[in-house]
Short mmCIF file of C-alpha atoms and ligand atoms in Angstrom, two decimals:
data_model
loop_
_atom_site.label_atom_id
_atom_site.label_comp_id
_atom_site.label_asym_id
_atom_site.label_seq_id
_atom_site.Cartn_x
_atom_site.Cartn_y
_atom_site.Cartn_z
CA MET A 1 103.33 81.33 69.16
CA ASP A 2 100.76 80.56 72.02
CA ARG A 3 98.45 83.31 72.92
CA ILE A 4 96.06 83.74 75.87
CA ARG A 5 92.30 84.16 75.05
CA ILE A 6 90.15 86.00 77.98
CA LYS A 7 86.35 86.30 78.11
CA GLY A 8 85.65 89.23 80.50
CA GLY A 9 83.38 89.61 83.03
CA ASN A 10 83.31 86.98 85.77
CA GLU A 11 84.12 87.26 89.31
CA LEU A 12 86.78 85.35 90.69
CA ASN A 13 86.21 83.11 93.67
CA GLY A 14 88.17 80.46 95.30
CA VAL A 15 91.84 79.72 96.16
CA ILE A 16 94.86 80.61 94.52
CA PRO A 17 98.15 78.68 95.57
CA ILE A 18 100.73 81.34 95.53
CA SER A 19 104.49 80.11 94.07
CA GLY A 20 107.81 80.41 95.37
CA ALA A 21 109.58 83.94 94.14
CA LYS A 22 111.07 84.17 90.69
CA ASN A 23 113.10 87.01 91.94
CA ALA A 24 114.27 84.91 94.79
CA ALA A 25 114.79 81.25 93.22
CA LEU A 26 117.16 83.24 90.64
CA PRO A 27 119.74 84.85 92.88
CA LEU A 28 119.35 81.63 95.38
CA MET A 29 120.39 79.23 92.15
CA ILE A 30 123.30 81.54 91.47
CA ALA A 31 124.42 81.16 95.04
CA SER A 32 125.19 77.26 94.01
CA LEU A 33 128.19 78.26 92.33
CA LEU A 34 129.71 79.47 95.72
CA THR A 35 130.02 75.95 97.16
CA ASP A 36 131.38 72.81 96.21
CA ASP A 37 128.53 71.00 98.23
CA THR A 38 124.90 70.52 97.37
CA LEU A 39 122.73 73.49 97.68
CA THR A 40 119.14 72.01 97.78
CA LEU A 41 116.20 74.58 97.19
CA GLU A 42 112.45 73.78 97.95
CA ASN A 43 109.28 75.60 96.33
CA VAL A 44 111.17 76.51 93.19
CA PRO A 45 108.70 77.63 90.76
CA HIS A 46 108.42 76.01 87.38
CA LEU A 47 109.14 79.00 85.16
CA ALA A 48 110.80 79.99 81.77
CA ASP A 49 113.40 81.92 83.53
CA VAL A 50 114.24 79.16 86.10
CA GLU A 51 114.81 76.65 83.29
CA GLN A 52 117.19 79.36 81.55
CA LEU A 53 119.15 79.80 84.73
CA ILE A 54 119.40 76.18 84.87
CA ARG A 55 120.96 76.18 81.29
CA ILE A 56 123.35 78.69 82.14
CA LEU A 57 124.50 77.24 85.64
CA GLY A 58 125.34 73.86 83.96
CA ASN A 59 127.35 75.68 81.45
CA HIS A 60 129.42 76.95 84.55
CA GLY A 61 129.65 73.08 85.63
CA VAL A 62 126.76 72.72 88.31
CA ASP A 63 124.99 69.41 88.16
CA ILE A 64 121.45 70.05 88.57
CA SER A 65 118.56 67.22 89.79
CA VAL A 66 115.06 68.20 89.69
CA ASN A 67 113.01 66.12 92.05
CA GLY A 68 110.16 65.79 89.62
CA ARG A 69 107.30 65.25 92.16
CA ARG A 70 104.97 68.02 92.62
CA GLU A 71 104.86 68.96 96.37
CA ARG A 72 100.84 68.41 96.72
CA GLN A 73 100.83 70.40 99.98
CA GLY A 74 97.72 72.89 99.35
CA GLU A 75 97.78 73.02 95.43
CA SER A 76 101.56 74.01 95.00
CA TYR A 77 103.42 72.73 92.16
CA ALA A 78 106.59 73.63 93.59
CA ARG A 79 109.69 71.84 92.80
CA THR A 80 112.78 70.67 94.85
CA ILE A 81 115.96 71.27 93.27
CA HIS A 82 119.47 70.03 93.85
CA PHE A 83 122.28 72.12 92.68
CA THR A 84 125.85 70.90 92.75
CA CYS A 85 128.96 72.60 91.69
CA ARG A 86 132.04 70.47 92.51
CA ASN A 87 134.22 72.40 89.97
CA ILE A 88 133.40 75.30 88.02
CA VAL A 89 134.15 74.23 84.57
CA ASP A 90 133.63 77.36 82.33
CA THR A 91 134.01 80.86 84.04
CA THR A 92 132.63 82.66 81.02
CA ALA A 93 128.85 83.72 80.64
CA PRO A 94 128.49 84.38 77.22
CA TYR A 95 126.57 86.98 75.44
CA GLU A 96 123.85 84.21 73.68
CA LEU A 97 122.81 83.39 77.26
CA VAL A 98 123.29 86.72 79.61
CA SER A 99 121.37 88.88 76.85
CA LYS A 100 118.10 86.29 77.08
CA MET A 101 117.98 87.01 80.86
CA ARG A 102 119.52 89.70 82.77
CA ALA A 103 119.88 87.95 86.12
CA SER A 104 122.31 85.60 84.74
CA PHE A 105 124.78 88.65 84.96
CA TRP A 106 124.68 88.01 88.61
CA VAL A 107 127.04 84.78 88.11
CA ILE A 108 129.89 87.20 87.88
CA GLY A 109 129.65 87.59 91.94
CA PRO A 110 130.36 84.09 92.72
CA LEU A 111 132.83 83.22 90.10
CA LEU A 112 134.89 86.05 91.13
CA ALA A 113 134.65 84.89 94.86
CA ARG A 114 135.28 81.08 93.90
CA GLU A 115 137.72 81.28 91.01
CA GLY A 116 139.19 84.80 91.22
CA GLN A 117 138.20 85.69 87.60
CA ALA A 118 135.24 85.76 85.53
CA ARG A 119 134.15 86.92 81.96
CA VAL A 120 130.64 87.71 81.71
CA SER A 121 128.80 89.58 78.73
CA LEU A 122 127.18 93.11 79.65
CA PRO A 123 123.73 92.35 79.21
CA GLY A 124 122.28 95.22 77.07
CA GLY A 125 119.47 97.21 77.44
CA CYS A 126 116.10 95.66 77.67
CA ALA A 127 112.27 96.78 77.24
CA ILE A 128 112.05 98.71 80.37
CA GLY A 129 115.06 100.87 80.51
CA THR A 130 118.62 101.28 79.78
CA ARG A 131 119.49 99.12 82.92
CA PRO A 132 123.60 99.96 83.38
CA VAL A 133 125.75 97.83 85.31
CA ASP A 134 128.21 100.73 86.88
CA LEU A 135 126.92 99.94 90.42
CA PHE A 136 127.99 96.12 90.22
CA ILE A 137 131.60 97.30 88.65
CA GLU A 138 131.97 99.79 91.24
CA GLY A 139 130.78 97.66 94.06
CA LEU A 140 133.33 94.66 93.07
CA LYS A 141 136.17 97.17 92.45
CA ALA A 142 135.79 98.13 96.16
CA LEU A 143 136.76 94.40 96.90
CA GLY A 144 139.70 94.68 95.02
CA ALA A 145 138.67 93.38 91.79
CA GLU A 146 140.03 94.50 88.46
CA ILE A 147 137.66 95.14 85.83
CA GLU A 148 138.11 95.85 82.30
CA ILE A 149 135.53 96.04 79.28
CA ASP A 150 136.37 94.17 76.05
CA SER A 151 134.56 93.46 73.33
CA GLY A 152 130.92 93.64 75.06
CA TYR A 153 132.20 91.64 77.95
CA ILE A 154 133.62 92.65 81.63
CA ASN A 155 136.67 91.09 82.32
CA ALA A 156 137.00 90.82 86.13
CA THR A 157 140.06 89.42 88.28
CA ALA A 158 140.25 89.36 92.03
CA PRO A 159 143.74 90.07 93.62
CA LYS A 160 146.14 87.21 94.47
CA GLY A 161 144.68 85.46 97.76
CA GLY A 162 141.04 86.57 96.47
CA LEU A 163 138.67 89.39 96.97
CA ILE A 164 139.38 91.85 99.97
CA GLY A 165 136.61 92.96 102.39
CA ALA A 166 135.81 96.59 102.09
CA ARG A 167 133.37 99.62 102.92
CA TYR A 168 131.13 100.59 99.97
CA VAL A 169 128.17 102.79 99.86
CA PHE A 170 125.80 102.42 96.82
CA PRO A 171 124.95 106.01 95.29
CA LYS A 172 121.51 104.05 94.33
CA VAL A 173 119.51 100.90 95.67
CA SER A 174 120.07 98.50 93.10
CA VAL A 175 118.65 94.78 94.17
CA GLY A 176 120.91 92.86 91.79
CA ALA A 177 124.19 94.80 92.63
CA THR A 178 123.28 94.20 96.27
CA HIS A 179 122.75 90.54 95.63
CA VAL A 180 126.34 90.51 93.70
CA LEU A 181 128.21 92.33 96.31
CA MET A 182 126.99 90.18 98.97
CA MET A 183 127.48 87.01 97.24
CA ALA A 184 131.08 87.96 96.52
CA ALA A 185 131.75 89.09 99.88
CA THR A 186 130.88 85.77 101.49
CA ARG A 187 134.06 84.51 100.47
CA ALA A 188 136.49 87.71 100.68
CA ARG A 189 139.14 88.05 103.26
CA GLY A 190 137.92 90.32 105.91
CA THR A 191 134.82 92.20 106.73
CA THR A 192 132.77 93.91 103.98
CA VAL A 193 129.77 96.52 104.95
CA ILE A 194 127.35 97.58 102.05
CA GLY A 195 125.71 100.84 102.91
CA ASN A 196 122.58 101.95 100.95
CA ALA A 197 121.37 98.16 100.16
CA ALA A 198 118.42 96.90 98.82
CA ARG A 199 115.74 96.08 101.44
CA GLU A 200 113.74 93.70 99.34
CA PRO A 201 112.62 90.31 100.95
CA GLU A 202 114.44 88.56 98.03
CA VAL A 203 117.82 90.03 99.50
CA VAL A 204 116.68 88.72 102.94
CA ASP A 205 116.13 85.35 101.58
CA LEU A 206 119.55 84.96 100.02
CA ALA A 207 121.24 86.24 102.90
CA THR A 208 119.37 83.58 104.92
CA CYS A 209 120.45 80.81 102.66
CA LEU A 210 124.01 81.93 102.54
CA ASN A 211 124.04 81.83 106.27
CA ALA A 212 122.93 78.50 106.46
CA MET A 213 125.61 77.72 103.95
CA GLY A 214 128.19 79.03 106.34
CA ALA A 215 128.03 82.80 105.39
CA LYS A 216 128.52 85.46 108.13
CA ILE A 217 125.87 87.99 107.05
CA SER A 218 123.95 90.39 109.26
CA GLY A 219 121.84 93.45 108.56
CA ALA A 220 120.14 92.34 105.73
CA GLY A 221 116.68 93.81 105.39
CA THR A 222 118.29 97.22 106.55
CA SER A 223 120.14 99.30 104.18
CA THR A 224 123.49 98.28 105.90
CA ILE A 225 124.57 94.83 105.48
CA THR A 226 127.75 93.39 107.20
CA ILE A 227 129.66 90.36 105.85
CA GLU A 228 132.42 88.86 107.61
CA GLY A 229 134.34 86.56 104.91
CA VAL A 230 134.89 82.99 105.36
CA SER A 231 137.04 80.61 103.39
CA THR A 232 134.43 77.93 102.43
CA LEU A 233 130.93 77.38 102.23
CA SER A 234 128.91 74.25 102.57
CA GLY A 235 125.68 72.89 101.14
CA ALA A 236 122.53 73.92 102.56
CA ARG A 237 118.79 73.15 102.24
CA HIS A 238 116.37 76.28 101.89
CA ARG A 239 112.70 76.88 100.84
CA VAL A 240 112.21 79.89 98.33
CA LEU A 241 109.95 82.44 99.93
CA PRO A 242 106.50 83.36 98.38
CA ASP A 243 106.14 85.54 95.51
CA ARG A 244 104.77 89.04 96.53
CA ILE A 245 104.49 90.26 93.00
CA GLU A 246 102.34 87.25 92.08
CA THR A 247 100.47 87.95 95.40
CA GLY A 248 99.83 91.56 94.56
CA THR A 249 99.06 90.42 91.03
CA TYR A 250 96.03 88.13 91.99
CA ALA A 251 94.94 90.28 94.94
CA MET A 252 94.45 93.39 92.12
CA ALA A 253 92.88 90.97 89.82
CA VAL A 254 90.08 90.38 92.35
CA ALA A 255 89.82 93.97 93.48
CA MET A 256 89.22 94.64 89.71
CA THR A 257 86.69 91.76 88.92
CA GLY A 258 84.93 91.38 92.51
CA GLY A 259 84.79 87.98 94.23
CA ASP A 260 86.51 86.53 97.28
CA VAL A 261 89.81 84.38 96.78
CA THR A 262 92.15 83.24 99.20
CA LEU A 263 95.69 83.21 98.16
CA GLU A 264 97.38 80.25 99.67
CA GLY A 265 100.80 80.12 101.24
CA THR A 266 101.84 83.62 100.85
CA ASP A 267 102.53 86.46 103.55
CA GLY A 268 101.45 89.78 103.54
CA ALA A 269 104.04 91.30 105.13
CA LEU A 270 106.11 91.14 102.11
CA LEU A 271 103.99 93.67 100.58
CA GLU A 272 102.07 96.00 102.71
CA THR A 273 102.83 99.13 100.85
CA ALA A 274 100.90 97.77 97.92
CA LEU A 275 98.36 95.86 99.99
CA GLU A 276 97.40 99.20 101.80
CA ALA A 277 96.91 100.61 97.90
CA ILE A 278 94.52 97.67 97.01
CA ARG A 279 92.64 98.63 100.38
CA ARG A 280 92.34 101.87 99.75
CA ALA A 281 90.66 101.11 96.05
CA GLY A 282 88.28 99.27 97.64
CA ALA A 283 89.23 95.61 98.34
CA GLU A 284 89.24 93.73 101.83
CA ILE A 285 92.05 92.16 102.64
CA THR A 286 92.81 89.91 105.78
CA LYS A 287 95.19 87.44 106.75
CA THR A 288 94.18 83.96 107.17
CA GLU A 289 95.61 80.84 108.40
CA SER A 290 97.10 79.85 105.16
CA GLY A 291 97.56 83.24 103.42
CA LEU A 292 95.81 86.10 102.44
CA ARG A 293 92.05 86.44 101.68
CA VAL A 294 90.85 89.21 99.34
CA VAL A 295 87.43 90.41 98.98
CA ARG A 296 85.78 92.80 97.03
CA ASN A 297 81.68 92.70 96.75
CA GLY A 298 79.91 95.30 95.13
CA GLY A 299 81.37 99.13 95.49
CA GLY A 300 83.26 100.52 92.90
CA ILE A 301 87.17 101.04 92.52
CA LYS A 302 88.41 104.26 94.05
CA PRO A 303 91.16 106.19 92.60
CA VAL A 304 94.39 105.61 94.39
CA ASP A 305 97.71 107.55 93.81
CA VAL A 306 101.03 105.67 93.98
CA VAL A 307 104.79 106.39 93.28
CA THR A 308 106.87 103.34 92.76
CA ASP A 309 110.03 102.90 95.08
CA PRO A 310 112.70 100.43 96.47
CA PHE A 311 111.38 98.15 99.08
CA PRO A 312 109.56 98.77 101.34
CA GLY A 313 107.94 101.39 98.88
CA PHE A 314 105.50 100.48 96.31
CA PRO A 315 106.93 97.75 93.88
CA THR A 316 107.85 98.64 90.50
CA ASP A 317 106.71 94.88 89.56
CA LEU A 318 103.10 95.87 90.48
CA GLN A 319 103.10 99.14 88.65
CA ALA A 320 101.17 98.00 85.56
CA GLN A 321 98.87 95.73 87.12
CA PHE A 322 97.88 98.42 89.48
CA MET A 323 97.40 100.60 86.46
CA GLY A 324 95.24 97.98 85.09
CA LEU A 325 93.04 98.26 88.24
CA MET A 326 92.92 101.87 88.29
CA THR A 327 91.40 101.75 84.39
CA LYS A 328 88.17 101.31 85.94
CA SER A 329 88.10 103.40 88.84
CA SER A 330 85.42 106.02 89.51
CA GLY A 331 88.15 108.98 89.46
CA VAL A 332 91.55 110.39 88.53
CA SER A 333 94.72 108.67 89.68
CA HIS A 334 98.19 109.27 89.23
CA ILE A 335 101.01 106.53 89.15
CA THR A 336 104.88 107.68 88.84
CA GLU A 337 107.46 105.10 88.21
CA THR A 338 110.92 106.02 89.62
CA ILE A 339 112.87 102.91 89.13
CA PHE A 340 112.86 102.37 85.22
CA GLU A 341 112.56 105.21 82.62
CA ASN A 342 110.59 103.21 80.19
CA ARG A 343 108.08 100.95 82.16
CA PHE A 344 104.90 102.66 80.69
CA MET A 345 104.72 100.23 77.59
CA HIS A 346 101.48 98.86 78.66
CA VAL A 347 99.72 102.31 78.25
CA GLN A 348 99.29 102.10 74.82
CA GLU A 349 97.90 98.41 75.17
CA LEU A 350 95.32 99.16 78.02
CA ALA A 351 94.33 102.22 75.85
CA ARG A 352 93.38 99.45 72.95
CA LEU A 353 90.87 98.18 75.63
CA GLY A 354 89.20 101.47 76.34
CA ALA A 355 91.23 103.12 79.28
CA ARG A 356 91.92 106.59 79.26
CA ILE A 357 95.59 107.19 80.09
CA SER A 358 97.94 110.27 79.31
CA LEU A 359 101.64 110.26 80.23
CA SER A 360 103.64 113.16 81.47
CA GLY A 361 107.58 112.29 81.80
CA GLN A 362 107.55 109.69 84.64
CA THR A 363 103.72 110.31 85.64
CA ALA A 364 100.72 108.60 84.15
CA LYS A 365 97.47 110.10 84.96
CA ILE A 366 94.59 107.67 84.58
CA GLU A 367 90.96 108.64 84.24
CA GLY A 368 88.68 105.73 85.25
CA VAL A 369 86.13 104.68 82.79
CA PRO A 370 82.87 102.79 83.69
CA LYS A 371 83.68 99.74 81.49
CA LEU A 372 86.41 98.11 79.31
CA LYS A 373 86.01 96.42 76.19
CA GLY A 374 88.08 93.29 75.08
CA ALA A 375 90.51 93.62 72.22
CA PRO A 376 93.83 92.01 70.93
CA VAL A 377 96.62 93.27 72.75
CA MET A 378 100.43 92.67 73.11
CA ALA A 379 102.81 93.59 75.69
CA THR A 380 106.70 93.77 75.74
CA ASP A 381 107.57 92.80 79.23
CA LEU A 382 106.46 90.27 81.73
CA ARG A 383 104.61 92.56 84.25
CA ALA A 384 102.70 94.82 81.42
CA SER A 385 101.29 91.45 79.88
CA VAL A 386 99.93 90.45 83.38
CA SER A 387 98.16 93.64 83.64
CA LEU A 388 96.35 93.26 80.02
CA VAL A 389 95.36 89.82 81.68
CA ILE A 390 94.05 91.58 84.64
CA ALA A 391 92.21 94.24 82.64
CA GLY A 392 91.02 91.59 80.24
CA LEU A 393 89.33 89.95 83.19
CA ALA A 394 87.29 92.83 83.81
CA ALA A 395 86.69 93.94 80.30
CA GLU A 396 83.53 93.04 78.20
CA GLY A 397 83.99 90.22 75.67
CA GLU A 398 87.16 88.87 74.10
CA THR A 399 90.63 89.94 74.93
CA MET A 400 93.24 87.96 72.93
CA VAL A 401 96.93 88.63 74.82
CA SER A 402 99.88 87.92 72.30
CA ARG A 403 103.66 87.42 73.17
CA VAL A 404 102.51 84.88 76.06
CA TYR A 405 106.25 83.93 76.35
CA HIS A 406 106.41 86.86 78.72
CA LEU A 407 103.86 85.60 81.42
CA ASP A 408 105.83 82.29 80.83
CA ARG A 409 108.75 83.86 82.45
CA GLY A 410 107.28 84.64 85.94
CA PHE A 411 103.57 83.44 86.23
CA GLU A 412 103.42 79.72 86.91
CA ARG A 413 100.50 78.08 85.56
CA LEU A 414 98.48 81.22 85.49
CA GLU A 415 95.40 80.06 83.30
CA GLU A 416 95.10 77.31 85.47
CA LYS A 417 94.98 79.17 88.65
CA LEU A 418 92.45 81.84 87.06
CA THR A 419 90.16 79.17 85.72
CA ARG A 420 89.99 77.45 88.78
CA CYS A 421 88.47 80.65 90.16
CA GLY A 422 85.91 81.07 87.77
CA ALA A 423 87.53 83.07 85.20
CA ILE A 424 87.37 82.04 81.34
CA VAL A 425 90.89 82.24 80.31
CA GLU A 426 92.59 79.76 78.04
CA ARG A 427 95.90 79.31 75.98
CA VAL A 428 95.47 78.89 72.37
CA SER A 429 98.36 77.30 70.47
CA GLU A 430 99.08 77.91 66.63
C1 EPZ B 1 115.32 93.27 90.23
O1 EPZ B 1 115.87 93.60 88.89
C2 EPZ B 1 114.12 92.52 89.73
N1 EPZ B 1 114.72 91.37 89.11
C3 EPZ B 1 113.36 93.45 88.57
O2 EPZ B 1 112.22 92.54 88.45
C4 EPZ B 1 112.67 94.71 89.42
O3 EPZ B 1 111.80 95.23 88.87
C5 EPZ B 1 113.88 95.18 90.28
O4 EPZ B 1 114.66 94.48 90.52
C6 EPZ B 1 113.55 96.51 91.02
O5 EPZ B 1 112.93 96.13 92.03
C7 EPZ B 1 115.47 90.07 89.55
O6 EPZ B 1 115.16 90.30 90.70
C8 EPZ B 1 115.46 89.04 88.81
P1 EPZ B 1 117.91 97.05 90.07
P2 EPZ B 1 117.33 94.69 89.12
O7 EPZ B 1 119.49 96.88 90.03
O8 EPZ B 1 118.56 94.05 90.22
C9 EPZ B 1 119.28 101.23 88.34
C10 EPZ B 1 110.68 91.60 87.02
O9 EPZ B 1 109.61 92.00 86.17
N2 EPZ B 1 121.02 100.38 88.28
O10 EPZ B 1 117.11 97.29 91.58
O11 EPZ B 1 117.97 94.47 87.60
C11 EPZ B 1 118.47 100.43 87.17
O12 EPZ B 1 118.50 100.75 85.73
C12 EPZ B 1 111.92 92.33 86.85
O13 EPZ B 1 110.55 90.54 87.67
C13 EPZ B 1 121.86 101.28 87.67
O14 EPZ B 1 121.75 102.61 87.52
O15 EPZ B 1 117.01 96.18 89.31
C14 EPZ B 1 117.54 100.71 87.97
O16 EPZ B 1 116.97 102.14 87.37
C15 EPZ B 1 112.06 93.27 86.14
N3 EPZ B 1 123.22 100.67 87.69
C16 EPZ B 1 117.58 101.00 89.40
O17 EPZ B 1 118.77 100.75 89.44
C17 EPZ B 1 123.61 99.46 88.18
O18 EPZ B 1 124.51 98.87 87.85
C18 EPZ B 1 116.98 99.58 90.14
O19 EPZ B 1 117.44 98.58 89.52
C19 EPZ B 1 122.26 98.53 88.50
C20 EPZ B 1 121.20 99.02 88.34
#
């Protein structure tokens, strides 16, 4: 199994190209199930999760062709992928596939909208929390679906003539359930109004793409989304938006190590709350023509408290990385996680590098230390692993991060991007 070896202590200087967003690419790919035309997605990142979803979509009958030519605009490695689903050949998403990647559960929306039925495995728990699917079930029921749970599977059936538009207010904000209900409603009869919808940029990106396919969606990006159902959707060409979590991660890495890095091809508007926290910690962040410039020259890292929240709040997907940054602050900071109940698995690993962190319920108290010291570490999820990489970059000596497959799910060419900016990072294969 691959590991990543980091020799800490170097500043980061240079340019890091920001990839297309994993969490936008996945629902966009799933949207290809809604039409028998070709959906072409540009700027798709090359990640393990994308490859896994390609296999899952293939199973449902989507024909996929990847344009292997790298888009050498700037230093992007993005790919253009064409998805064509003339016929859905299988409406079942089996446990073996869904348990590997939760987002594949989201196929339930398009399958139900297009075929009137879906049998999708319940995803089960995961490393960061129990992650139930009750909101998906209630939302789809509101559109008239009949749902029963049988042997670990959800069997969903639309009424004769298809799903029916309705008003549904989510009792809790969910990104995935918003994606699914929005996709399902595009082809329902009549108008659907989703209240308390997720406002994440990835929801807006999906709505933009669906509208390009002929859907009639308004209000995405606000907490009320209105969808007027249409009978068919066509193909479209859409560019995946930049990855705000990758952007924030590298901005925090620079804040941690010091240096001067331009994050190319990104947009600060996608993560204002996180950028503000990084600024308060002591980094200068400015908008440039090609993206964002992050600078920290001299000066220590100041303690900053954050609380995770749905967009536009501080993203849970940057919580672990921010904790990495705070381990070296000049005082005491607090980080409260409100989205997932078990997203502190990185705490014990950061402690192995010398961090001083104590947990009380959903809040971590971080007492900054003057230096971290490299050690072997491992992590249980994607964002936790990258927080260890960030801490390792600023630690003295060698840090060896194992279970790199977590990183490969969501960070494209991480070692290469960091190495080009002066970090000493290498992948060690065994
Ligand atoms: C998306 O997950 C992201 N995944 C996650 O990123 C991200 O952490 C999360 O949104 C929150 O921003 C993708 O986009 C592929 P939710 P999702 O439904 O949609 C509860 C990463 O590292 N909930 O918004 O699964 C749930 O348990 C990943 O890239 C219910 O109670 O998250 C959580 O507490 C990890 N019932 C909260 O809502 C439900 O039916 C928000 O989860 C659904 C969710």
